[in-house]
Short mmCIF file of C-alpha atoms in Angstrom, two decimals:
data_model
loop_
_atom_site.label_atom_id
_atom_site.label_comp_id
_atom_site.label_asym_id
_atom_site.label_seq_id
_atom_site.Cartn_x
_atom_site.Cartn_y
_atom_site.Cartn_z
CA MET O 265 2.39 58.27 -27.10
CA THR O 266 -0.93 56.51 -27.03
CA THR O 267 -1.17 52.77 -26.30
CA HIS O 268 -2.23 50.41 -28.98
CA PRO O 269 -5.66 49.17 -27.39
CA VAL O 270 -4.81 45.72 -27.52
CA GLN O 271 -1.45 46.10 -25.49
CA GLU O 272 -3.78 47.84 -23.18
CA ARG O 273 -5.79 44.96 -22.37
CA LEU O 274 -2.41 43.08 -22.72
CA ASP O 275 -1.12 44.63 -20.03
CA GLU O 276 -4.12 44.36 -17.78
CA LEU O 277 -4.04 40.36 -18.39
CA GLY O 278 -0.54 40.35 -17.48
CA ALA O 279 -1.46 42.36 -14.36
CA ILE O 280 -4.59 40.12 -13.28
CA LYS O 281 -2.26 36.64 -13.98
CA GLU O 282 0.39 38.56 -11.65
CA ALA O 283 -2.44 39.32 -9.08
CA ALA O 284 -3.39 36.04 -9.50
CA ARG O 285 -0.45 34.21 -8.65
CA ALA O 286 0.45 37.13 -5.80
CA GLY O 287 -3.16 36.49 -3.96
CA LEU O 288 -1.70 33.00 -2.86
CA ASP O 289 -0.31 32.49 0.53
CA PRO O 290 3.20 32.14 0.54
CA SER O 291 2.91 30.38 3.56
CA ALA O 292 0.35 28.27 2.10
CA THR O 293 3.34 26.51 -0.30
CA GLU O 294 5.58 26.49 2.50
CA ARG O 295 3.06 24.25 3.91
CA GLN O 296 2.99 22.16 0.83
CA HIS O 297 7.14 21.63 0.69
CA ALA O 298 6.93 21.12 4.46
CA LYS O 299 4.95 18.04 4.31
CA GLY O 300 7.07 17.10 1.41
CA LYS O 301 4.94 17.79 -1.42
CA LEU O 302 5.26 20.01 -4.38
CA THR O 303 2.99 22.21 -5.99
CA ALA O 304 0.65 21.54 -8.60
CA HIS O 305 2.56 23.83 -11.50
CA GLU O 306 5.81 22.22 -9.71
CA ARG O 307 4.29 18.83 -10.32
CA ILE O 308 2.90 19.62 -14.20
CA GLU O 309 6.57 20.82 -14.89
CA LEU O 310 8.04 17.64 -13.78
CA LEU O 311 5.69 15.17 -15.88
CA LEU O 312 5.27 17.37 -19.37
CA ASP O 313 8.31 18.11 -21.30
CA LYS O 314 9.96 21.50 -20.51
CA GLY O 315 8.23 24.52 -21.72
CA SER O 316 5.27 22.68 -23.53
CA PHE O 317 2.04 23.00 -20.87
CA ASN O 318 -0.45 25.30 -22.41
CA GLU O 319 -2.83 25.97 -19.31
CA ILE O 320 -6.70 25.85 -19.83
CA GLU O 321 -9.18 28.76 -17.90
CA PRO O 322 -6.36 29.96 -16.09
CA LEU O 323 -8.64 33.16 -14.74
CA ARG O 324 -11.80 30.87 -13.87
CA ARG O 325 -13.67 31.36 -10.45
CA HIS O 326 -16.18 29.90 -8.80
CA ARG O 327 -19.68 31.75 -8.79
CA ALA O 328 -21.04 30.25 -5.52
CA THR O 329 -22.08 32.53 -2.55
CA GLY O 330 -22.39 32.34 1.03
CA PHE O 331 -20.89 30.52 3.67
CA GLY O 332 -17.98 33.25 3.16
CA LEU O 333 -17.37 31.99 -0.71
CA GLU O 334 -17.97 35.56 -1.78
CA ALA O 335 -15.24 37.05 -0.47
CA LYS O 336 -13.06 34.69 -1.45
CA LYS O 337 -12.99 34.00 -5.16
CA PRO O 338 -9.32 32.92 -6.16
CA TYR O 339 -8.47 32.60 -9.86
CA SER O 340 -8.32 29.00 -11.17
CA ASP O 341 -10.79 27.73 -8.42
CA GLY O 342 -8.09 24.68 -6.92
CA VAL O 343 -7.06 22.98 -10.37
CA ILE O 344 -4.64 23.33 -12.39
CA THR O 345 -5.97 22.32 -16.39
CA GLY O 346 -4.14 21.79 -19.74
CA TRP O 347 -2.36 20.14 -22.23
CA GLY O 348 1.61 19.71 -23.00
CA THR O 349 3.85 17.01 -24.06
CA VAL O 350 5.54 14.03 -22.69
CA HIS O 351 8.87 12.60 -24.97
CA GLY O 352 7.20 14.79 -27.69
CA ARG O 353 3.47 13.02 -28.01
CA THR O 354 0.56 15.30 -26.40
CA VAL O 355 -0.57 14.34 -22.78
CA PHE O 356 -4.11 16.55 -20.91
CA VAL O 357 -3.41 16.95 -17.12
CA TYR O 358 -5.27 18.05 -14.55
CA ALA O 359 -3.91 18.70 -11.21
CA HIS O 360 -5.37 19.74 -7.94
CA ASP O 361 -3.86 22.80 -6.11
CA PHE O 362 -4.02 22.29 -2.63
CA ARG O 363 -3.05 25.72 -1.47
CA ILE O 364 -6.85 26.85 -2.60
CA PHE O 365 -9.97 25.33 -0.80
CA GLY O 366 -7.32 22.15 -0.18
CA GLY O 367 -7.99 21.09 -3.76
CA ALA O 368 -11.66 20.89 -2.81
CA LEU O 369 -13.80 20.11 -5.73
CA GLY O 370 -16.34 22.99 -6.39
CA GLU O 371 -18.85 23.45 -9.22
CA ALA O 372 -16.14 25.65 -11.72
CA HIS O 373 -13.75 23.60 -10.48
CA ALA O 374 -15.27 20.15 -11.65
CA GLU O 375 -16.33 22.18 -15.05
CA LYS O 376 -12.57 22.49 -15.38
CA ILE O 377 -12.06 19.22 -14.92
CA HIS O 378 -14.56 17.98 -17.73
CA LYS O 379 -13.65 20.10 -20.29
CA VAL O 380 -10.06 18.65 -20.28
CA MET O 381 -11.16 15.48 -20.16
CA ASP O 382 -13.48 16.22 -23.23
CA LEU O 383 -10.64 17.55 -25.01
CA ALA O 384 -8.61 14.76 -24.29
CA GLU O 385 -11.30 12.57 -25.90
CA ALA O 386 -11.83 14.27 -28.83
CA ALA O 387 -7.71 14.91 -29.77
CA GLY O 388 -7.44 11.21 -29.06
CA ALA O 389 -4.32 11.29 -26.29
CA PRO O 390 -3.67 10.17 -22.69
CA LEU O 391 -5.03 12.22 -19.33
CA VAL O 392 -3.38 12.35 -16.41
CA SER O 393 -4.96 13.24 -13.17
CA LEU O 394 -2.59 14.88 -10.48
CA ASN O 395 -4.70 14.35 -7.32
CA ASP O 396 -4.50 16.31 -4.21
CA GLY O 397 -7.69 17.46 -2.69
CA ALA O 398 -9.67 17.16 -0.07
CA GLY O 399 -13.04 15.83 -1.62
CA ALA O 400 -15.84 17.90 -2.02
CA ARG O 401 -16.47 21.47 -1.10
CA ILE O 402 -19.09 21.53 1.70
CA GLN O 403 -20.09 25.17 0.77
CA GLU O 404 -21.14 24.40 -2.74
CA GLY O 405 -23.41 21.33 -1.42
CA VAL O 406 -24.72 19.23 -4.19
CA THR O 407 -23.55 20.58 -7.12
CA ALA O 408 -20.35 19.94 -5.76
CA LEU O 409 -21.19 16.36 -5.93
CA ALA O 410 -22.85 16.39 -9.13
CA GLY O 411 -19.12 17.50 -10.67
CA TYR O 412 -18.03 14.64 -9.33
CA GLY O 413 -20.80 12.55 -11.41
CA GLY O 414 -19.55 14.24 -14.42
CA ILE O 415 -16.19 13.09 -13.87
CA PHE O 416 -16.82 9.77 -13.35
CA GLN O 417 -19.27 9.34 -16.25
CA ARG O 418 -16.32 11.08 -18.56
CA ASN O 419 -14.00 8.33 -16.77
CA THR O 420 -16.51 5.17 -17.98
CA ARG O 421 -16.93 7.15 -21.62
CA CYS O 422 -13.48 7.11 -22.04
CA SER O 423 -11.93 3.74 -20.81
CA GLY O 424 -10.38 1.71 -23.62
CA VAL O 425 -10.61 4.71 -25.61
CA ILE O 426 -7.23 6.62 -24.23
CA PRO O 427 -4.76 6.08 -21.57
CA GLN O 428 -6.30 7.33 -18.01
CA ILE O 429 -3.97 7.58 -15.51
CA SER O 430 -4.23 8.85 -12.00
CA VAL O 431 -1.22 9.66 -9.71
CA MET O 432 -2.53 10.11 -5.98
CA LEU O 433 -0.34 12.86 -4.32
CA GLY O 434 -2.36 13.78 -1.31
CA PRO O 435 -5.71 12.23 0.27
CA CYS O 436 -8.30 11.23 -1.69
CA ALA O 437 -11.32 10.27 0.08
CA GLY O 438 -15.18 9.65 -0.01
CA GLY O 439 -16.61 9.64 -3.46
CA ALA O 440 -13.54 11.39 -4.85
CA ALA O 441 -11.89 7.75 -4.74
CA TYR O 442 -13.66 5.88 -7.44
CA SER O 443 -11.98 8.51 -10.31
CA PRO O 444 -9.19 7.03 -9.91
CA ALA O 445 -10.71 3.12 -9.44
CA LEU O 446 -12.20 3.80 -12.99
CA THR O 447 -9.02 4.86 -14.40
CA ASP O 448 -6.20 2.42 -16.23
CA PHE O 449 -3.02 2.54 -13.95
CA VAL O 450 -3.12 4.45 -10.28
CA PHE O 451 0.39 5.63 -9.04
CA MET O 452 0.92 6.96 -5.02
CA VAL O 453 3.24 8.28 -3.03
CA ARG O 454 4.28 6.85 0.34
CA GLU O 455 3.19 9.07 3.67
CA THR O 456 2.01 11.64 2.08
CA SER O 457 -1.33 10.11 -0.56
CA GLN O 458 -4.34 8.16 1.13
CA MET O 459 -7.32 6.92 -0.01
CA PHE O 460 -10.37 5.74 1.25
CA ILE O 461 -14.21 5.81 1.05
CA THR O 462 -14.53 6.22 4.81
CA GLY O 463 -11.50 7.70 7.09
CA PRO O 464 -10.42 6.62 10.66
CA ASP O 465 -12.43 8.82 12.37
CA VAL O 466 -15.82 6.81 10.78
CA VAL O 467 -14.02 4.12 10.87
CA LYS O 468 -13.48 4.13 14.71
CA ALA O 469 -17.21 5.87 15.29
CA VAL O 470 -18.96 2.50 13.40
CA THR O 471 -16.61 -0.33 13.83
CA GLY O 472 -14.49 0.69 16.89
CA GLU O 473 -11.76 -0.04 15.18
CA GLU O 474 -8.54 2.56 15.72
CA ILE O 475 -6.39 3.25 12.35
CA THR O 476 -4.13 5.87 11.16
CA GLN O 477 -5.06 7.27 7.77
CA ASN O 478 -1.97 5.80 5.93
CA GLY O 479 -2.64 2.42 7.90
CA LEU O 480 -6.41 2.12 6.32
CA GLY O 481 -5.79 3.56 3.09
CA GLY O 482 -1.98 4.34 2.05
CA ALA O 483 0.46 3.65 -0.86
CA ASP O 484 1.68 0.00 0.60
CA VAL O 485 -1.82 -0.68 1.80
CA HIS O 486 -3.27 -0.20 -2.04
CA ALA O 487 0.04 -1.28 -3.37
CA GLY O 488 0.25 -5.01 -1.92
CA THR O 489 -3.12 -5.57 -0.12
CA SER O 490 -5.78 -4.43 -2.00
CA GLY O 491 -4.50 -3.72 -5.37
CA VAL O 492 -6.16 -0.45 -5.97
CA ALA O 493 -2.34 1.25 -6.82
CA HIS O 494 -0.32 -0.44 -9.39
CA LEU O 495 2.79 1.03 -7.85
CA ALA O 496 3.79 2.73 -4.70
CA TYR O 497 7.08 5.11 -4.89
CA ASP O 498 8.90 7.34 -1.40
CA ASP O 499 9.13 10.53 -3.27
CA GLU O 500 6.74 12.44 -6.49
CA GLU O 501 10.19 12.81 -8.24
CA SER O 502 10.74 9.37 -9.30
CA CYS O 503 6.82 8.62 -9.09
CA LEU O 504 6.06 11.19 -12.07
CA GLU O 505 9.71 9.94 -14.02
CA ASP O 506 7.76 6.59 -13.99
CA VAL O 507 4.37 8.12 -15.40
CA ARG O 508 6.77 9.58 -18.59
CA PHE O 509 8.28 5.94 -18.80
CA LEU O 510 4.59 4.16 -18.92
CA LEU O 511 3.39 6.92 -21.45
CA SER O 512 6.15 6.31 -23.38
CA LEU O 513 5.22 2.70 -24.04
CA LEU O 514 1.51 2.92 -24.74
CA PRO O 515 -0.42 4.36 -27.82
CA SER O 516 -2.13 8.01 -27.43
CA ASN O 517 -5.76 6.23 -27.99
CA ASN O 518 -7.23 2.89 -29.32
CA ARG O 519 -6.90 3.80 -33.06
CA GLU O 520 -3.14 3.77 -32.96
CA LEU O 521 -0.25 1.42 -31.94
CA ALA O 522 2.26 1.68 -29.14
CA PRO O 523 4.86 3.82 -30.55
CA VAL O 524 7.94 1.76 -31.69
CA GLU O 525 11.68 2.32 -30.14
CA HIS O 526 14.71 0.30 -31.62
CA ALA O 527 17.02 0.51 -28.69
CA GLY O 528 20.07 -1.85 -30.31
CA ASP O 529 19.21 -5.24 -29.21
CA PRO O 530 19.41 -7.92 -32.00
CA VAL O 531 16.59 -9.79 -33.15
CA ASP O 532 18.69 -12.97 -33.61
CA ARG O 533 20.11 -12.28 -29.70
CA ALA O 534 20.61 -16.05 -28.70
CA THR O 535 19.31 -16.25 -25.00
CA ASP O 536 21.50 -18.83 -23.95
CA ALA O 537 20.75 -17.96 -19.72
CA LEU O 538 17.55 -19.28 -20.17
CA LEU O 539 18.68 -22.96 -19.71
CA SER O 540 20.24 -22.30 -16.45
CA LEU O 541 17.44 -19.94 -15.12
CA VAL O 542 14.61 -22.48 -15.61
CA PRO O 543 15.24 -25.62 -13.74
CA ALA O 544 13.97 -28.46 -15.57
CA GLU O 545 12.75 -30.12 -12.13
CA PRO O 546 9.07 -29.03 -12.34
CA GLY O 547 8.98 -28.48 -8.44
CA GLN O 548 11.80 -25.84 -8.07
CA SER O 549 11.84 -22.54 -7.79
CA TYR O 550 13.00 -19.43 -9.89
CA ASP O 551 12.48 -15.96 -10.60
CA ILE O 552 10.14 -15.52 -13.57
CA ARG O 553 11.88 -11.65 -14.09
CA ALA O 554 14.97 -12.89 -14.41
CA VAL O 555 13.82 -14.83 -17.76
CA ILE O 556 11.99 -11.74 -18.97
CA GLU O 557 14.62 -9.83 -18.48
CA GLU O 558 16.31 -12.40 -20.73
CA ILE O 559 13.72 -12.08 -23.53
CA VAL O 560 13.29 -8.20 -23.79
CA ASP O 561 15.21 -5.33 -25.95
CA ASN O 562 18.02 -4.69 -23.31
CA GLY O 563 16.36 -6.46 -20.12
CA GLU O 564 14.13 -3.50 -19.80
CA HIS O 565 10.65 -4.04 -18.72
CA PHE O 566 7.94 -1.83 -16.39
CA GLU O 567 6.14 -4.37 -13.77
CA VAL O 568 2.08 -3.40 -13.34
CA HIS O 569 1.11 -4.42 -9.50
CA PRO O 570 4.62 -5.88 -8.62
CA ALA O 571 3.57 -5.87 -4.76
CA TRP O 572 0.65 -7.46 -4.75
CA ALA O 573 -0.35 -11.07 -6.30
CA GLY O 574 3.17 -11.41 -6.73
CA ASN O 575 2.53 -15.49 -7.93
CA ILE O 576 1.48 -13.63 -11.26
CA VAL O 577 3.81 -11.01 -13.39
CA CYS O 578 2.47 -8.45 -15.72
CA SER O 579 4.90 -6.37 -17.33
CA LEU O 580 5.30 -4.07 -20.50
CA ALA O 581 8.39 -4.27 -22.35
CA ARG O 582 9.67 -4.10 -25.85
CA LEU O 583 10.66 -6.50 -28.60
CA ASP O 584 12.90 -5.45 -31.13
CA GLY O 585 11.26 -1.81 -30.24
CA HIS O 586 7.62 -3.14 -30.42
CA VAL O 587 5.38 -2.65 -27.20
CA VAL O 588 4.37 -6.12 -25.77
CA GLY O 589 2.30 -6.80 -22.77
CA ILE O 590 3.62 -10.02 -20.75
CA VAL O 591 1.57 -12.32 -18.25
CA ALA O 592 3.91 -14.86 -16.46
CA ASN O 593 3.32 -17.50 -13.77
CA GLN O 594 5.71 -16.32 -10.67
CA PRO O 595 7.26 -20.12 -9.34
CA ALA O 596 9.01 -17.85 -6.91
CA ALA O 597 5.71 -16.93 -4.97
CA MET O 598 3.38 -19.84 -3.78
CA ALA O 599 5.07 -22.24 -6.67
CA GLY O 600 3.07 -19.86 -9.53
CA VAL O 601 -0.24 -21.31 -8.84
CA LEU O 602 -3.31 -19.11 -9.54
CA ASP O 603 -5.71 -17.47 -7.03
CA ILE O 604 -8.25 -15.09 -6.75
CA GLU O 605 -5.95 -11.85 -6.51
CA ALA O 606 -3.58 -13.21 -9.50
CA SER O 607 -6.63 -13.76 -11.32
CA GLU O 608 -7.76 -10.33 -11.29
CA LYS O 609 -4.66 -8.81 -11.51
CA ALA O 610 -3.86 -10.41 -14.71
CA ALA O 611 -7.33 -10.19 -16.20
CA ARG O 612 -7.19 -6.77 -15.89
CA PHE O 613 -3.75 -6.34 -17.36
CA VAL O 614 -4.76 -8.46 -20.63
CA GLN O 615 -8.14 -6.46 -20.98
CA PHE O 616 -5.91 -3.15 -20.49
CA CYS O 617 -3.64 -4.69 -23.50
CA ASP O 618 -6.52 -5.83 -25.38
CA SER O 619 -8.44 -2.05 -25.41
CA PHE O 620 -4.87 -0.75 -26.56
CA ASN O 621 -3.88 -2.85 -29.25
CA ILE O 622 -0.83 -4.17 -27.28
CA PRO O 623 -0.16 -8.13 -28.22
CA LEU O 624 0.16 -10.49 -25.65
CA VAL O 625 3.06 -12.92 -24.44
CA THR O 626 2.30 -15.10 -21.84
CA LEU O 627 5.24 -17.13 -20.10
CA VAL O 628 2.91 -20.41 -18.41
CA ASP O 629 4.32 -22.76 -15.64
CA VAL O 630 1.66 -23.24 -13.69
CA PRO O 631 0.55 -25.84 -10.88
CA GLY O 632 -2.98 -25.08 -11.18
CA PHE O 633 -5.40 -23.39 -8.91
CA LEU O 634 -4.84 -22.53 -5.04
CA PRO O 635 -7.13 -25.27 -3.62
CA GLY O 636 -9.04 -23.86 -0.20
CA VAL O 637 -11.71 -23.41 1.42
CA ASP O 638 -11.16 -19.69 1.47
CA GLN O 639 -10.65 -19.46 -2.10
CA GLU O 640 -13.83 -20.80 -2.78
CA HIS O 641 -16.02 -19.50 -0.98
CA ASN O 642 -14.41 -16.31 -1.91
CA GLY O 643 -15.53 -16.99 -5.47
CA ILE O 644 -12.24 -18.45 -7.03
CA ILE O 645 -14.65 -19.65 -9.77
CA ARG O 646 -16.19 -16.58 -10.52
CA ARG O 647 -13.61 -14.45 -10.20
CA GLY O 648 -11.18 -16.67 -11.91
CA ALA O 649 -13.21 -17.09 -14.95
CA LYS O 650 -12.13 -12.97 -15.39
CA LEU O 651 -9.09 -13.78 -16.67
CA LEU O 652 -10.34 -17.05 -18.71
CA TYR O 653 -12.73 -14.07 -20.27
CA ALA O 654 -9.97 -11.43 -20.63
CA TYR O 655 -8.27 -13.84 -22.90
CA CYS O 656 -11.13 -15.25 -24.95
CA ASN O 657 -12.44 -11.81 -25.37
CA ALA O 658 -8.77 -10.72 -26.91
CA THR O 659 -8.67 -9.85 -30.33
CA VAL O 660 -4.77 -8.84 -29.93
CA PRO O 661 -1.80 -11.18 -31.04
CA ARG O 662 -1.41 -13.33 -28.47
CA ILE O 663 1.32 -16.12 -27.98
CA SER O 664 1.63 -18.39 -25.11
CA LEU O 665 4.60 -20.48 -24.14
CA VAL O 666 5.05 -23.00 -21.78
CA LEU O 667 8.37 -23.01 -20.25
CA ARG O 668 8.22 -25.94 -18.10
CA LYS O 669 4.66 -27.12 -16.15
CA ALA O 670 1.20 -26.46 -17.25
CA TYR O 671 -1.88 -28.49 -14.89
CA GLY O 672 -5.35 -28.52 -15.36
CA GLY O 673 -7.29 -25.68 -15.37
CA ALA O 674 -5.11 -23.10 -15.11
CA TYR O 675 -3.26 -24.32 -18.03
CA ILE O 676 -6.35 -23.74 -20.29
CA VAL O 677 -6.82 -20.34 -18.44
CA MET O 678 -2.93 -19.44 -19.20
CA ASP O 679 -3.95 -18.32 -23.16
CA SER O 680 -3.65 -22.27 -24.19
CA ARG O 681 -4.45 -23.02 -28.04
CA SER O 682 -8.15 -23.75 -27.25
CA ILE O 683 -8.80 -20.48 -26.01
CA GLY O 684 -7.73 -18.46 -29.16
CA ALA O 685 -3.91 -17.95 -28.73
CA ASP O 686 -2.61 -17.61 -32.20
CA LEU O 687 0.44 -19.33 -31.28
CA ALA O 688 1.01 -21.63 -28.85
CA LEU O 689 4.50 -22.81 -28.05
CA ALA O 690 6.70 -25.03 -25.55
CA TRP O 691 10.28 -25.39 -24.66
CA PRO O 692 11.17 -29.35 -24.65
CA THR O 693 11.17 -29.34 -20.69
CA ASN O 694 7.21 -28.82 -20.66
CA GLU O 695 4.69 -31.22 -18.90
CA ILE O 696 1.01 -30.54 -19.87
CA ALA O 697 -1.92 -33.03 -18.14
CA VAL O 698 -4.38 -32.60 -16.05
CA MET O 699 -2.69 -32.81 -13.18
CA GLY O 700 1.20 -33.66 -11.47
CA ALA O 701 1.81 -37.51 -12.48
CA GLU O 702 1.59 -38.23 -8.52
CA GLY O 703 -1.56 -37.01 -8.24
CA ALA O 704 -2.96 -38.55 -11.78
CA ALA O 705 -1.59 -41.95 -10.63
CA ASN O 706 -2.96 -41.58 -6.68
CA VAL O 707 -6.48 -41.44 -8.76
CA ILE O 708 -6.07 -43.95 -11.43
CA PHE O 709 -4.40 -46.69 -9.75
CA ARG O 710 -5.99 -46.17 -6.02
CA ARG O 711 -7.56 -50.01 -5.99
CA GLU O 712 -4.06 -51.15 -7.50
CA ILE O 713 -1.83 -49.27 -5.33
CA ASN O 714 -3.74 -49.72 -1.92
CA ALA O 715 -4.24 -53.78 -2.98
CA SER O 716 -0.45 -54.31 -3.47
CA ASP O 717 1.89 -55.83 -1.19
CA ASP O 718 4.53 -52.89 -1.98
CA PRO O 719 2.18 -50.03 -2.29
CA GLU O 720 4.84 -47.60 -2.86
CA ALA O 721 6.61 -49.68 -5.72
CA VAL O 722 3.26 -49.90 -7.22
CA ARG O 723 2.93 -46.35 -6.85
CA GLN O 724 6.25 -44.97 -8.47
CA GLN O 725 5.86 -47.29 -11.17
CA ARG O 726 2.37 -45.80 -12.04
CA ILE O 727 4.01 -42.62 -11.81
CA LYS O 728 6.92 -43.07 -14.24
CA GLU O 729 4.04 -44.99 -16.70
CA TYR O 730 1.67 -41.94 -16.60
CA LYS O 731 4.87 -39.63 -16.88
CA ALA O 732 5.94 -41.52 -20.24
CA GLU O 733 2.58 -41.95 -21.38
CA LEU O 734 0.53 -38.71 -21.13
CA MET O 735 3.44 -36.21 -20.16
CA HIS O 736 5.82 -36.33 -22.22
CA PRO O 737 7.09 -33.02 -23.92
CA TYR O 738 5.63 -33.79 -27.61
CA TYR O 739 2.44 -35.26 -26.36
CA ALA O 740 0.12 -31.69 -26.81
CA ALA O 741 2.28 -30.86 -30.18
CA GLU O 742 1.52 -34.63 -31.81
CA ARG O 743 -2.36 -33.63 -31.18
CA GLY O 744 -1.79 -30.26 -32.46
CA LEU O 745 -2.20 -28.37 -29.01
CA ILE O 746 1.22 -27.33 -28.89
CA ASP O 747 2.12 -25.17 -32.34
CA ASP O 748 5.85 -26.17 -31.76
CA VAL O 749 8.55 -27.16 -29.64
CA ILE O 750 11.66 -24.33 -29.68
CA ASP O 751 15.22 -24.23 -28.33
CA PRO O 752 14.72 -22.22 -25.20
CA ARG O 753 17.97 -20.23 -27.03
CA ASP O 754 16.10 -19.65 -29.74
CA THR O 755 12.86 -18.12 -27.69
CA ARG O 756 13.66 -13.86 -28.00
CA THR O 757 14.00 -14.49 -32.02
CA VAL O 758 11.05 -17.22 -32.34
CA LEU O 759 8.73 -14.50 -30.05
CA ILE O 760 9.72 -11.70 -32.28
CA LYS O 761 9.20 -13.30 -36.00
CA SER O 762 6.07 -14.32 -34.62
CA LEU O 763 4.73 -11.07 -33.42
CA ALA O 764 5.87 -9.83 -36.47
CA MET O 765 3.78 -12.31 -38.56
CA LEU O 766 0.74 -11.42 -36.32
CA ARG O 767 1.49 -7.67 -36.66
CA ALA O 768 -1.46 -7.04 -39.32
CA LYS O 769 -3.81 -9.65 -37.69
CA HIS O 770 -7.83 -8.83 -37.73
CA ALA O 771 -10.74 -10.18 -35.74
CA ASP O 772 -14.40 -10.09 -36.41
CA LEU O 773 -16.48 -10.33 -32.98
CA PRO O 774 -19.98 -11.16 -32.92
CA SER O 775 -22.23 -7.62 -33.23
CA ARG O 776 -23.58 -6.85 -29.77
CA LYS O 777 -23.47 -3.87 -27.31
CA HIS O 778 -20.93 -5.37 -25.03
CA GLY O 779 -20.09 -8.95 -23.52
CA ASN O 780 -21.35 -9.70 -20.09
CA PRO O 781 -17.82 -10.41 -17.55
CA PRO O 782 -17.95 -12.68 -14.50
CA GLN O 783 -17.91 -9.82 -11.34
#
């Protein structure tokens, strides 16, 4: 019986794919597992919905010659590319295969990545990169470096157009580290993933400093010190599970809204616990996360950069099923003061939310900007202005709520009415002023206090007067700077109704190529 020509080709194709899989040294997979690392295909299976992956160019091979490359031309060329679904929505992915050339990027490898990035942009779907590569393929020379340039150019073009998520699951050194830095979120796994521009050997040769790879660019370093990574995990499984959760909170592109998912939490649920969670005394500490959990649907929120710049909290959550971005001062860390790192962290988050049509809720309890020589010399003016610029530039619905105190320039920067918040609300315990009463009295009445026979009595009297005249809870509301003073127990209901009113908000910006934000 004669075999149909098409079937012959299908049999041939099956044999090629089987040979490609069999061609991988089994010991390479064993070495990957021994390091606590999964293979590229195993990672993709964890990320995507079961059975949804469609691979692109599985038979691609490099064309390089010399340095022994002509004798080694494995299929896929060390990167797996394609698309699938996460919670039923299309997501594009590429994953370095460390078992082939150590995941190093060559010309064909880069072209595969370029193609999947172009497809993601054209389809308007998120792109997730699973990074585990040894950098540029040295044997291919400058063509490998040019491949990185193509990736960076596409990262930039897709910025604010589709969500881009980098998952660091192995080494990422040199110029390769700039692609994750250009994306919206960076996830890292402890012990197995590192990022640095120059490795420990170069650092030692140039500066004499001795340090390990993890000490230089490990997950905890970047999640807690540099701010390069948004989150760090102990294992790949929990990391990829959180990537899936994050994707469930994001729109597919900048022309859509984030998916709505009602969780059965009543709109009119009273938030009575807020009366005890936030102390009335301005100087008393509390954890703002407890406030967020009381307000949002089922107490669930996805915090970004939890280990970096802890004096401000940035989270994605849902209110009545609709995704919102929450920016909140954290009195439990540095009294919630704004400094360089907090400003940069919040600015980046505000810009992301604005790019992808996610409304912003700002919970304000801020004593001001952090004073100090170090802050001034390191550019608190320039870098603090990033947060101001981000809020002023944002066109999504914006609601600010003063929980307790809001002093000085920090009050203005935290999305006050004067910089464009659509609604500015406050609790009855709010104190909005240029500075705290104690500091204000010391400045305004310095001569009177110093000349008095009883300076402390005069000082306390003037503090009391200043509070009564300029810091009472309704002073800002009387002047139209606060739209309403609300009962803390109604916070959830008021926010949900306000966001529903603003859902169709449209804002026109002046015609321009782009702004020039402070750097």
